[in-house]
Amino acid sequence: MSVSALSSTRFAGSISGFLQVVSVLGLLLLLLKAVQFYLQRQWLLKAFQQFPSPPFHWFFGHKQLRGDQELQMIMKVVENFPSAFPRWFWGSQAYFTVYDPDYMKVILGRSGYGLLLLNGQPWFQHRRMLTPAFHYDILKPYVKTMADSVQLMLDKWGQLAAQDSSIEIFQHISLMTLDTVMKCAFSHKGSVQVDGNYKTYIQAIGDLNNLFYSRVRNIFHQNDTIYSLSSNGRLADRACQLAHDHTDGVIKMRKDQLQDEGELEKVKKKRRLDFLDILLFARTENGDSLSDKDIRAEVDTFMFEGHDTTASGLSWIFYALATHPEHQQKCREEVQSLLGDGSSITWDHLDQMPYTTMCIKEAMRLYPPVPGIVRELSTPVTFPDGRSLPKGISVTLSIYALHHNPKVWPNPEVCTRFSQTQPFIPALLRRSKELHWETICYE
């Protein structure tokens, strides 16, 4: 046999051997994943055995609870399964969905993940450190700043309305709320609504919201490696980077301003510091400054939560008023009675608009800007009815389902609840904004 033929034979044998090894390893990996799938599924089935749920596919889960009618389908489940139910996304992935006030009180009364990123003792330390940034003495002077930002938006709407064209209000409101947050919490001097560069940040946040919901519903995107290689994964990475770049720019700009002695003296004379200044001047229990990572995490959280959910809430309030013109007219008359001479709204006006306030709260009940909150149990939990869940279970607090739960709100879809004597939302939920399930890029 010739040398070349022998070499070819050896090469072919090597390739064959390599493929056999790859095949064996692939089969072993597949077997390992199958075992993991089975064990995780059995663990979840045992954990949820006390809680019935609608029928679900062993692999695809509750397929009927996906799609454009998802919220409507969930409300049908709420009617038939009191308090909570396990919602299966896939064969080995399920979230315990809660919509009962007493159940929620148990979950929210425990330490958990927050503000969006921290857990345990660091969460409490940061919470205690940042609380002064939301003191009334800080918020009162910002009413004028907020009113100025709103007026700028209304001036733009007036120009567009003169063109006799429809207006897609959400992006305008998003720019206005971001403008307000930047000025009030981050000492920004310019105007976000005038500077077109901020539209990329707004778009990035919108993309991240959509990509998160899309990922949750795609079984192949549950693996981080596979997701990072997908087109959606690459888009999410770019959107995250845009969001982080924006945050880094805000922090750097403020740090540069504080290098100026005049600006530093003004800050030192303040009775209470702004949100970002608190972070920049803060010291840990060891006397160290917060790390750049910690500062960016908190700024990411507040920048996102402070403008996006507010813009969503305002947009839905306008929608609710537009679909109930009789209440809209009463709100208009109430506001005009206070500001009839064209004066700007002040802090003292805020508690003189009871009807408008009730309409705002009712709209937020119907259309909560944060429809759900996710936590993972760090310890076992027992609910008031004696049923329990083990450590490690993911829990979804469904704010939307709670707000439309007929056990809590008779005729929940009817906007007739404009009474000062009836609370808009149980007090136990006022902590709920500390957590948000749309923050996957900040993990």
Short mmCIF file of C-alpha atoms in Angstrom, two decimals:
data_model
loop_
_atom_site.label_atom_id
_atom_site.label_comp_id
_atom_site.label_asym_id
_atom_site.label_seq_id
_atom_site.Cartn_x
_atom_site.Cartn_y
_atom_site.Cartn_z
CA MET A 1 0.00 0.00 0.00
CA SER A 2 1.32 3.46 -0.90
CA VAL A 3 2.21 6.01 1.74
CA SER A 4 -0.48 8.43 0.50
CA ALA A 5 -3.21 5.77 0.65
CA LEU A 6 -2.10 4.78 4.15
CA SER A 7 -2.17 8.41 5.25
CA SER A 8 -5.65 8.85 3.80
CA THR A 9 -6.86 5.76 5.62
CA ARG A 10 -5.40 6.99 8.91
CA PHE A 11 -6.93 10.45 8.38
CA ALA A 12 -10.35 8.96 7.66
CA GLY A 13 -10.01 6.77 10.72
CA SER A 14 -9.10 9.78 12.84
CA ILE A 15 -12.13 11.70 11.57
CA SER A 16 -14.37 8.71 12.24
CA GLY A 17 -12.98 8.33 15.74
CA PHE A 18 -13.44 12.05 16.42
CA LEU A 19 -17.05 11.93 15.25
CA GLN A 20 -17.70 8.91 17.45
CA VAL A 21 -16.32 10.76 20.48
CA VAL A 22 -18.43 13.82 19.67
CA SER A 23 -21.51 11.64 19.23
CA VAL A 24 -20.95 9.91 22.56
CA LEU A 25 -20.39 13.22 24.34
CA GLY A 26 -23.48 14.66 22.67
CA LEU A 27 -25.58 11.72 23.79
CA LEU A 28 -24.22 11.98 27.33
CA LEU A 29 -25.01 15.69 27.40
CA LEU A 30 -28.50 15.03 26.08
CA LEU A 31 -29.01 12.33 28.70
CA LEU A 32 -27.77 14.68 31.43
CA LYS A 33 -30.20 17.41 30.31
CA ALA A 34 -33.03 14.87 30.20
CA VAL A 35 -32.26 13.77 33.76
CA GLN A 36 -32.07 17.41 34.91
CA PHE A 37 -35.38 18.12 33.18
CA TYR A 38 -37.04 15.14 34.84
CA LEU A 39 -35.70 15.88 38.33
CA GLN A 40 -36.60 19.58 38.14
CA ARG A 41 -40.06 18.76 36.87
CA GLN A 42 -40.65 16.18 39.61
CA TRP A 43 -39.47 18.66 42.25
CA LEU A 44 -41.86 21.33 40.95
CA LEU A 45 -44.78 18.89 40.75
CA LYS A 46 -44.19 17.90 44.36
CA ALA A 47 -43.82 21.54 45.46
CA PHE A 48 -47.10 22.50 43.76
CA GLN A 49 -49.13 19.43 44.74
CA GLN A 50 -51.28 21.47 47.14
CA PHE A 51 -52.16 24.01 44.45
CA PRO A 52 -54.40 22.97 41.52
CA SER A 53 -54.05 24.64 38.13
CA PRO A 54 -55.63 24.48 34.65
CA PRO A 55 -54.56 21.51 32.47
CA PHE A 56 -51.11 21.91 30.94
CA HIS A 57 -48.87 20.09 28.46
CA TRP A 58 -46.01 18.13 30.00
CA PHE A 59 -43.48 19.96 27.82
CA PHE A 60 -45.10 23.19 26.54
CA GLY A 61 -46.87 24.05 29.79
CA HIS A 62 -49.89 26.36 29.77
CA LYS A 63 -49.97 27.12 26.05
CA GLN A 64 -53.46 28.59 26.40
CA LEU A 65 -52.10 31.42 28.59
CA ARG A 66 -49.86 32.86 25.88
CA GLY A 67 -50.55 35.24 23.04
CA ASP A 68 -52.44 38.49 22.60
CA GLN A 69 -55.24 37.41 24.97
CA GLU A 70 -52.92 36.38 27.80
CA LEU A 71 -54.32 38.75 30.44
CA GLN A 72 -57.91 37.86 29.60
CA MET A 73 -57.13 34.14 29.85
CA ILE A 74 -55.39 34.62 33.19
CA MET A 75 -58.49 36.36 34.54
CA LYS A 76 -60.55 33.28 33.68
CA VAL A 77 -58.07 31.24 35.72
CA VAL A 78 -58.40 33.69 38.64
CA GLU A 79 -62.15 33.06 38.76
CA ASN A 80 -61.68 29.29 39.01
CA PHE A 81 -58.55 29.00 41.17
CA PRO A 82 -58.72 31.19 44.29
CA SER A 83 -55.64 32.91 45.68
CA ALA A 84 -52.93 31.46 43.39
CA PHE A 85 -51.96 28.81 40.85
CA PRO A 86 -48.75 27.32 39.39
CA ARG A 87 -48.25 28.66 35.88
CA TRP A 88 -46.12 26.36 33.72
CA PHE A 89 -44.15 28.05 30.96
CA TRP A 90 -42.30 24.87 29.99
CA GLY A 91 -41.97 21.35 31.26
CA SER A 92 -39.44 22.25 33.93
CA GLN A 93 -40.11 25.97 34.36
CA ALA A 94 -43.04 27.25 36.40
CA TYR A 95 -43.92 30.36 38.37
CA PHE A 96 -46.28 30.38 41.31
CA THR A 97 -48.72 33.16 40.36
CA VAL A 98 -50.33 35.01 43.28
CA TYR A 99 -53.31 37.39 43.14
CA ASP A 100 -54.74 37.22 46.65
CA PRO A 101 -53.98 40.10 49.09
CA ASP A 102 -53.30 37.81 52.05
CA TYR A 103 -50.94 35.66 50.00
CA MET A 104 -49.15 38.76 48.71
CA LYS A 105 -48.76 40.10 52.22
CA VAL A 106 -46.85 36.97 53.18
CA ILE A 107 -44.45 37.33 50.24
CA LEU A 108 -43.96 41.10 50.46
CA GLY A 109 -43.38 40.92 54.19
CA ARG A 110 -40.20 38.94 53.65
CA SER A 111 -36.75 40.16 52.63
CA GLY A 112 -36.08 39.64 48.97
CA TYR A 113 -34.47 41.05 45.87
CA GLY A 114 -34.30 44.84 45.67
CA LEU A 115 -34.14 47.56 44.87
CA LEU A 116 -33.90 45.63 41.63
CA LEU A 117 -30.54 44.00 42.07
CA LEU A 118 -29.59 43.52 45.69
CA ASN A 119 -30.79 41.09 48.33
CA GLY A 120 -30.59 40.69 52.07
CA GLN A 121 -28.55 43.13 54.14
CA PRO A 122 -27.18 45.17 51.18
CA TRP A 123 -30.77 45.85 50.11
CA PHE A 124 -31.66 47.27 53.52
CA GLN A 125 -28.47 49.35 53.65
CA HIS A 126 -29.13 50.92 50.26
CA ARG A 127 -32.81 51.41 51.06
CA ARG A 128 -31.94 53.25 54.26
CA MET A 129 -29.30 55.31 52.47
CA LEU A 130 -31.59 56.40 49.61
CA THR A 131 -34.76 57.14 51.59
CA PRO A 132 -33.78 60.80 52.23
CA ALA A 133 -33.80 61.43 48.47
CA PHE A 134 -37.60 61.09 48.53
CA HIS A 135 -38.31 63.37 51.48
CA TYR A 136 -41.12 65.92 51.04
CA ASP A 137 -38.63 68.76 51.46
CA ILE A 138 -36.88 67.55 48.30
CA LEU A 139 -40.02 66.76 46.32
CA LYS A 140 -41.86 70.06 46.94
CA PRO A 141 -39.49 72.32 44.96
CA TYR A 142 -39.52 69.84 42.07
CA VAL A 143 -43.21 70.48 41.33
CA LYS A 144 -42.26 73.52 39.26
CA THR A 145 -39.59 71.53 37.42
CA MET A 146 -42.14 68.84 36.65
CA ALA A 147 -44.71 71.39 35.54
CA ASP A 148 -42.15 73.03 33.21
CA SER A 149 -41.34 69.66 31.62
CA VAL A 150 -45.04 68.94 31.12
CA GLN A 151 -45.60 72.39 29.59
CA LEU A 152 -42.82 71.79 27.08
CA MET A 153 -44.50 68.53 26.07
CA LEU A 154 -47.89 70.25 25.77
CA ASP A 155 -46.40 72.97 23.58
CA LYS A 156 -45.12 70.26 21.23
CA TRP A 157 -48.55 68.64 21.22
CA GLY A 158 -50.15 71.97 20.38
CA GLN A 159 -47.93 72.29 17.32
CA LEU A 160 -48.72 68.74 16.20
CA ALA A 161 -52.44 69.18 16.83
CA ALA A 162 -52.43 72.26 14.61
CA GLN A 163 -51.31 69.99 11.78
CA ASP A 164 -54.55 68.02 12.20
CA SER A 165 -52.65 64.75 12.69
CA SER A 166 -52.95 62.03 15.30
CA ILE A 167 -50.34 61.90 18.06
CA GLU A 168 -48.72 58.74 19.41
CA ILE A 169 -48.31 60.01 22.96
CA PHE A 170 -46.22 57.33 24.66
CA GLN A 171 -42.83 58.41 23.31
CA HIS A 172 -43.60 62.05 24.06
CA ILE A 173 -44.59 61.17 27.61
CA SER A 174 -41.48 58.96 27.98
CA LEU A 175 -39.24 61.86 26.99
CA MET A 176 -41.09 64.13 29.42
CA THR A 177 -40.77 61.70 32.36
CA LEU A 178 -37.10 61.06 31.54
CA ASP A 179 -36.56 64.83 31.35
CA THR A 180 -38.16 65.20 34.78
CA VAL A 181 -36.15 62.39 36.38
CA MET A 182 -32.90 63.67 34.90
CA LYS A 183 -33.48 67.17 36.29
CA CYS A 184 -34.89 66.20 39.68
CA ALA A 185 -32.77 63.18 40.61
CA PHE A 186 -29.59 63.62 38.60
CA SER A 187 -29.06 67.41 38.54
CA HIS A 188 -29.25 67.52 34.74
CA LYS A 189 -29.04 71.04 33.32
CA GLY A 190 -30.31 70.55 29.76
CA SER A 191 -33.61 69.32 28.29
CA VAL A 192 -34.06 65.71 27.30
CA GLN A 193 -37.11 66.66 25.23
CA VAL A 194 -35.11 69.03 23.06
CA ASP A 195 -31.96 66.91 22.74
CA GLY A 196 -32.74 64.20 20.18
CA ASN A 197 -29.88 61.98 21.42
CA TYR A 198 -32.04 60.63 24.25
CA LYS A 199 -34.47 58.97 21.88
CA THR A 200 -31.99 56.12 21.47
CA TYR A 201 -32.17 55.43 25.22
CA ILE A 202 -35.97 55.43 25.14
CA GLN A 203 -35.88 53.01 22.20
CA ALA A 204 -33.38 50.76 23.99
CA ILE A 205 -35.65 50.51 27.04
CA GLY A 206 -38.62 49.68 24.82
CA ASP A 207 -36.61 47.00 23.05
CA LEU A 208 -35.53 45.44 26.35
CA ASN A 209 -39.12 45.25 27.57
CA ASN A 210 -40.27 43.52 24.40
CA LEU A 211 -37.27 41.20 24.27
CA PHE A 212 -37.77 40.11 27.86
CA TYR A 213 -41.36 38.98 27.26
CA SER A 214 -40.32 37.32 24.03
CA ARG A 215 -37.52 35.40 25.75
CA VAL A 216 -39.72 34.11 28.57
CA ARG A 217 -41.99 32.49 25.99
CA ASN A 218 -39.27 30.83 23.91
CA ILE A 219 -37.96 27.53 25.29
CA PHE A 220 -34.74 27.68 23.27
CA HIS A 221 -33.90 31.11 24.71
CA GLN A 222 -33.89 29.95 28.34
CA ASN A 223 -30.22 28.99 27.99
CA ASP A 224 -27.98 32.07 28.25
CA THR A 225 -25.43 30.78 25.73
CA ILE A 226 -28.03 29.93 23.09
CA TYR A 227 -29.81 33.23 23.68
CA SER A 228 -26.59 35.24 23.32
CA LEU A 229 -26.02 33.66 19.91
CA SER A 230 -29.56 34.43 18.67
CA SER A 231 -30.58 37.61 16.87
CA ASN A 232 -32.75 38.61 19.84
CA GLY A 233 -29.86 37.98 22.20
CA ARG A 234 -27.54 40.20 20.20
CA LEU A 235 -30.20 42.90 20.04
CA ALA A 236 -30.65 42.65 23.82
CA ASP A 237 -26.90 43.01 24.34
CA ARG A 238 -26.83 46.14 22.17
CA ALA A 239 -29.84 47.61 23.96
CA CYS A 240 -28.28 46.87 27.36
CA GLN A 241 -25.05 48.54 26.27
CA LEU A 242 -26.94 51.62 25.10
CA ALA A 243 -28.75 51.80 28.44
CA HIS A 244 -25.50 51.37 30.38
CA ASP A 245 -23.70 53.95 28.22
CA HIS A 246 -26.45 56.45 28.98
CA THR A 247 -26.18 55.77 32.71
CA ASP A 248 -22.38 55.98 32.68
CA GLY A 249 -22.62 59.31 30.87
CA VAL A 250 -25.00 60.73 33.48
CA ILE A 251 -22.72 59.64 36.34
CA LYS A 252 -19.57 60.97 34.66
CA MET A 253 -21.21 64.31 33.89
CA ARG A 254 -22.22 64.78 37.52
CA LYS A 255 -18.78 63.75 38.78
CA ASP A 256 -17.20 66.29 36.45
CA GLN A 257 -19.56 69.01 37.69
CA LEU A 258 -18.62 68.24 41.29
CA GLN A 259 -14.97 68.89 40.45
CA ASP A 260 -15.93 72.55 40.27
CA GLU A 261 -15.55 74.12 43.72
CA GLY A 262 -18.54 76.39 43.19
CA GLU A 263 -20.83 73.47 42.39
CA LEU A 264 -19.41 71.48 45.28
CA GLU A 265 -20.12 74.32 47.70
CA LYS A 266 -23.73 74.55 46.49
CA VAL A 267 -24.18 70.84 47.13
CA LYS A 268 -22.67 71.08 50.62
CA LYS A 269 -25.12 73.86 51.50
CA LYS A 270 -28.13 71.76 50.53
CA ARG A 271 -30.21 70.53 53.43
CA ARG A 272 -30.94 67.33 51.52
CA LEU A 273 -29.07 65.83 48.56
CA ASP A 274 -30.43 64.65 45.22
CA PHE A 275 -30.59 60.93 44.45
CA LEU A 276 -27.30 60.80 42.50
CA ASP A 277 -25.45 63.09 44.92
CA ILE A 278 -26.43 60.78 47.79
CA LEU A 279 -24.84 57.88 45.90
CA LEU A 280 -21.68 59.82 45.06
CA PHE A 281 -21.16 61.06 48.63
CA ALA A 282 -22.32 57.89 50.37
CA ARG A 283 -20.08 55.81 52.58
CA THR A 284 -20.49 52.18 53.55
CA GLU A 285 -20.27 50.94 57.13
CA ASN A 286 -16.55 50.45 56.51
CA GLY A 287 -16.18 54.09 55.50
CA ASP A 288 -15.62 53.29 51.82
CA SER A 289 -17.34 54.98 48.90
CA LEU A 290 -19.82 52.96 46.88
CA SER A 291 -18.20 51.14 43.99
CA ASP A 292 -18.81 52.29 40.43
CA LYS A 293 -20.74 49.06 39.90
CA ASP A 294 -23.05 49.75 42.86
CA ILE A 295 -23.66 53.33 41.74
CA ARG A 296 -24.44 52.29 38.19
CA ALA A 297 -26.77 49.53 39.39
CA GLU A 298 -28.83 51.98 41.45
CA VAL A 299 -28.83 54.64 38.73
CA ASP A 300 -29.84 52.04 36.13
CA THR A 301 -32.71 51.00 38.38
CA PHE A 302 -33.99 54.47 39.16
CA MET A 303 -33.47 55.84 35.64
CA PHE A 304 -35.46 52.98 34.15
CA GLU A 305 -38.14 52.69 36.81
CA GLY A 306 -38.42 56.41 37.32
CA HIS A 307 -39.38 57.23 33.76
CA ASP A 308 -40.66 54.10 31.98
CA THR A 309 -43.32 52.91 34.40
CA THR A 310 -44.40 56.51 35.03
CA ALA A 311 -44.80 57.10 31.29
CA SER A 312 -46.77 53.86 30.94
CA GLY A 313 -49.03 54.79 33.85
CA LEU A 314 -49.70 58.28 32.49
CA SER A 315 -50.46 56.97 29.02
CA TRP A 316 -53.01 54.50 30.37
CA ILE A 317 -54.57 57.22 32.55
CA PHE A 318 -55.10 59.33 29.42
CA TYR A 319 -56.58 56.30 27.70
CA ALA A 320 -58.96 55.60 30.59
CA LEU A 321 -60.11 59.23 30.69
CA ALA A 322 -60.57 59.33 26.91
CA THR A 323 -62.79 56.24 27.04
CA HIS A 324 -64.82 57.74 29.91
CA PRO A 325 -65.45 61.34 28.74
CA GLU A 326 -67.90 62.07 31.56
CA HIS A 327 -65.15 61.55 34.14
CA GLN A 328 -62.64 63.37 31.95
CA GLN A 329 -64.91 66.43 31.90
CA LYS A 330 -65.28 66.41 35.68
CA CYS A 331 -61.50 66.21 36.07
CA ARG A 332 -61.06 69.11 33.64
CA GLU A 333 -63.55 71.25 35.54
CA GLU A 334 -61.87 70.46 38.85
CA VAL A 335 -58.43 71.43 37.56
CA GLN A 336 -59.75 74.56 35.84
CA SER A 337 -61.37 75.68 39.08
CA LEU A 338 -57.90 75.66 40.65
CA LEU A 339 -55.86 76.99 37.73
CA GLY A 340 -58.49 79.09 35.96
CA ASP A 341 -56.16 82.06 35.59
CA GLY A 342 -53.57 79.94 33.80
CA SER A 343 -51.24 79.69 36.79
CA SER A 344 -48.93 76.73 37.18
CA ILE A 345 -49.74 73.89 39.53
CA THR A 346 -48.12 73.93 42.98
CA TRP A 347 -47.59 71.43 45.77
CA ASP A 348 -50.57 72.83 47.70
CA HIS A 349 -52.87 72.14 44.74
CA LEU A 350 -52.21 68.41 44.84
CA ASP A 351 -54.55 67.66 47.74
CA GLN A 352 -57.29 69.91 46.32
CA MET A 353 -58.13 67.61 43.40
CA PRO A 354 -59.97 64.67 45.05
CA TYR A 355 -61.95 63.63 41.99
CA THR A 356 -58.96 63.74 39.64
CA THR A 357 -56.92 61.81 42.21
CA MET A 358 -59.58 59.10 42.42
CA CYS A 359 -59.73 58.82 38.63
CA ILE A 360 -55.94 58.48 38.47
CA LYS A 361 -56.00 55.71 41.07
CA GLU A 362 -58.86 53.89 39.38
CA ALA A 363 -57.03 54.03 36.02
CA MET A 364 -53.94 52.58 37.67
CA ARG A 365 -56.06 49.81 39.17
CA LEU A 366 -57.38 48.92 35.74
CA TYR A 367 -54.06 49.35 33.94
CA PRO A 368 -51.17 48.90 36.41
CA PRO A 369 -47.89 50.01 34.78
CA VAL A 370 -46.11 47.12 36.53
CA PRO A 371 -48.38 44.12 35.87
CA GLY A 372 -46.22 41.61 37.72
CA ILE A 373 -43.33 41.26 40.16
CA VAL A 374 -41.11 38.20 40.46
CA ARG A 375 -39.33 36.90 43.53
CA GLU A 376 -37.51 33.69 44.33
CA LEU A 377 -38.17 32.26 47.78
CA SER A 378 -35.00 32.25 49.87
CA THR A 379 -36.75 30.29 52.64
CA PRO A 380 -39.90 28.11 52.79
CA VAL A 381 -43.19 29.97 53.17
CA THR A 382 -46.55 29.06 54.67
CA PHE A 383 -49.70 30.92 53.62
CA PRO A 384 -52.67 31.82 55.88
CA ASP A 385 -54.71 28.82 54.70
CA GLY A 386 -51.93 26.42 55.77
CA ARG A 387 -50.60 25.58 52.31
CA SER A 388 -46.86 26.03 51.81
CA LEU A 389 -44.03 26.27 49.30
CA PRO A 390 -40.37 25.26 49.63
CA LYS A 391 -37.29 27.40 49.19
CA GLY A 392 -36.25 28.05 45.57
CA ILE A 393 -39.71 28.49 44.04
CA SER A 394 -40.16 31.50 41.75
CA VAL A 395 -43.22 33.54 42.68
CA THR A 396 -45.02 36.02 40.42
CA LEU A 397 -47.07 38.63 42.23
CA SER A 398 -49.67 39.43 39.58
CA ILE A 399 -50.66 43.02 40.23
CA TYR A 400 -52.95 42.97 37.20
CA ALA A 401 -54.80 39.87 38.40
CA LEU A 402 -55.12 41.29 41.92
CA HIS A 403 -56.57 44.54 40.57
CA HIS A 404 -59.13 42.58 38.53
CA ASN A 405 -59.80 39.88 41.13
CA PRO A 406 -63.60 39.73 41.68
CA LYS A 407 -63.00 38.54 45.25
CA VAL A 408 -61.34 41.88 45.99
CA TRP A 409 -63.16 44.19 43.56
CA PRO A 410 -66.83 43.43 42.75
CA ASN A 411 -67.41 44.10 39.03
CA PRO A 412 -63.69 44.77 38.54
CA GLU A 413 -63.98 45.87 34.90
CA VAL A 414 -66.46 48.66 35.67
CA CYS A 415 -65.10 52.14 36.37
CA THR A 416 -67.56 53.09 39.11
CA ARG A 417 -65.21 53.11 42.07
CA PHE A 418 -64.70 56.86 42.45
CA SER A 419 -65.21 57.02 46.19
CA GLN A 420 -62.75 58.47 48.67
CA THR A 421 -63.75 55.88 51.25
CA GLN A 422 -62.54 52.88 49.22
CA PRO A 423 -58.79 52.33 48.99
CA PHE A 424 -57.27 52.11 45.54
CA ILE A 425 -54.84 49.35 46.45
CA PRO A 426 -54.01 47.43 49.63
CA ALA A 427 -51.28 49.17 51.60
CA LEU A 428 -49.23 45.99 51.51
CA LEU A 429 -48.54 46.59 47.83
CA ARG A 430 -47.00 50.01 48.21
CA ARG A 431 -43.60 48.35 48.39
CA SER A 432 -44.15 46.60 45.09
CA LYS A 433 -42.27 49.10 42.92
CA GLU A 434 -39.05 47.95 44.58
CA LEU A 435 -39.05 44.93 42.30
CA HIS A 436 -39.82 44.60 38.65
CA TRP A 437 -39.71 41.64 36.33
CA GLU A 438 -38.65 43.69 33.28
CA THR A 439 -35.09 44.22 34.45
CA ILE A 440 -33.33 41.22 33.00
CA CYS A 441 -30.52 43.25 31.40
CA TYR A 442 -29.41 44.67 34.74
CA GLU A 443 -28.70 41.34 36.37
#
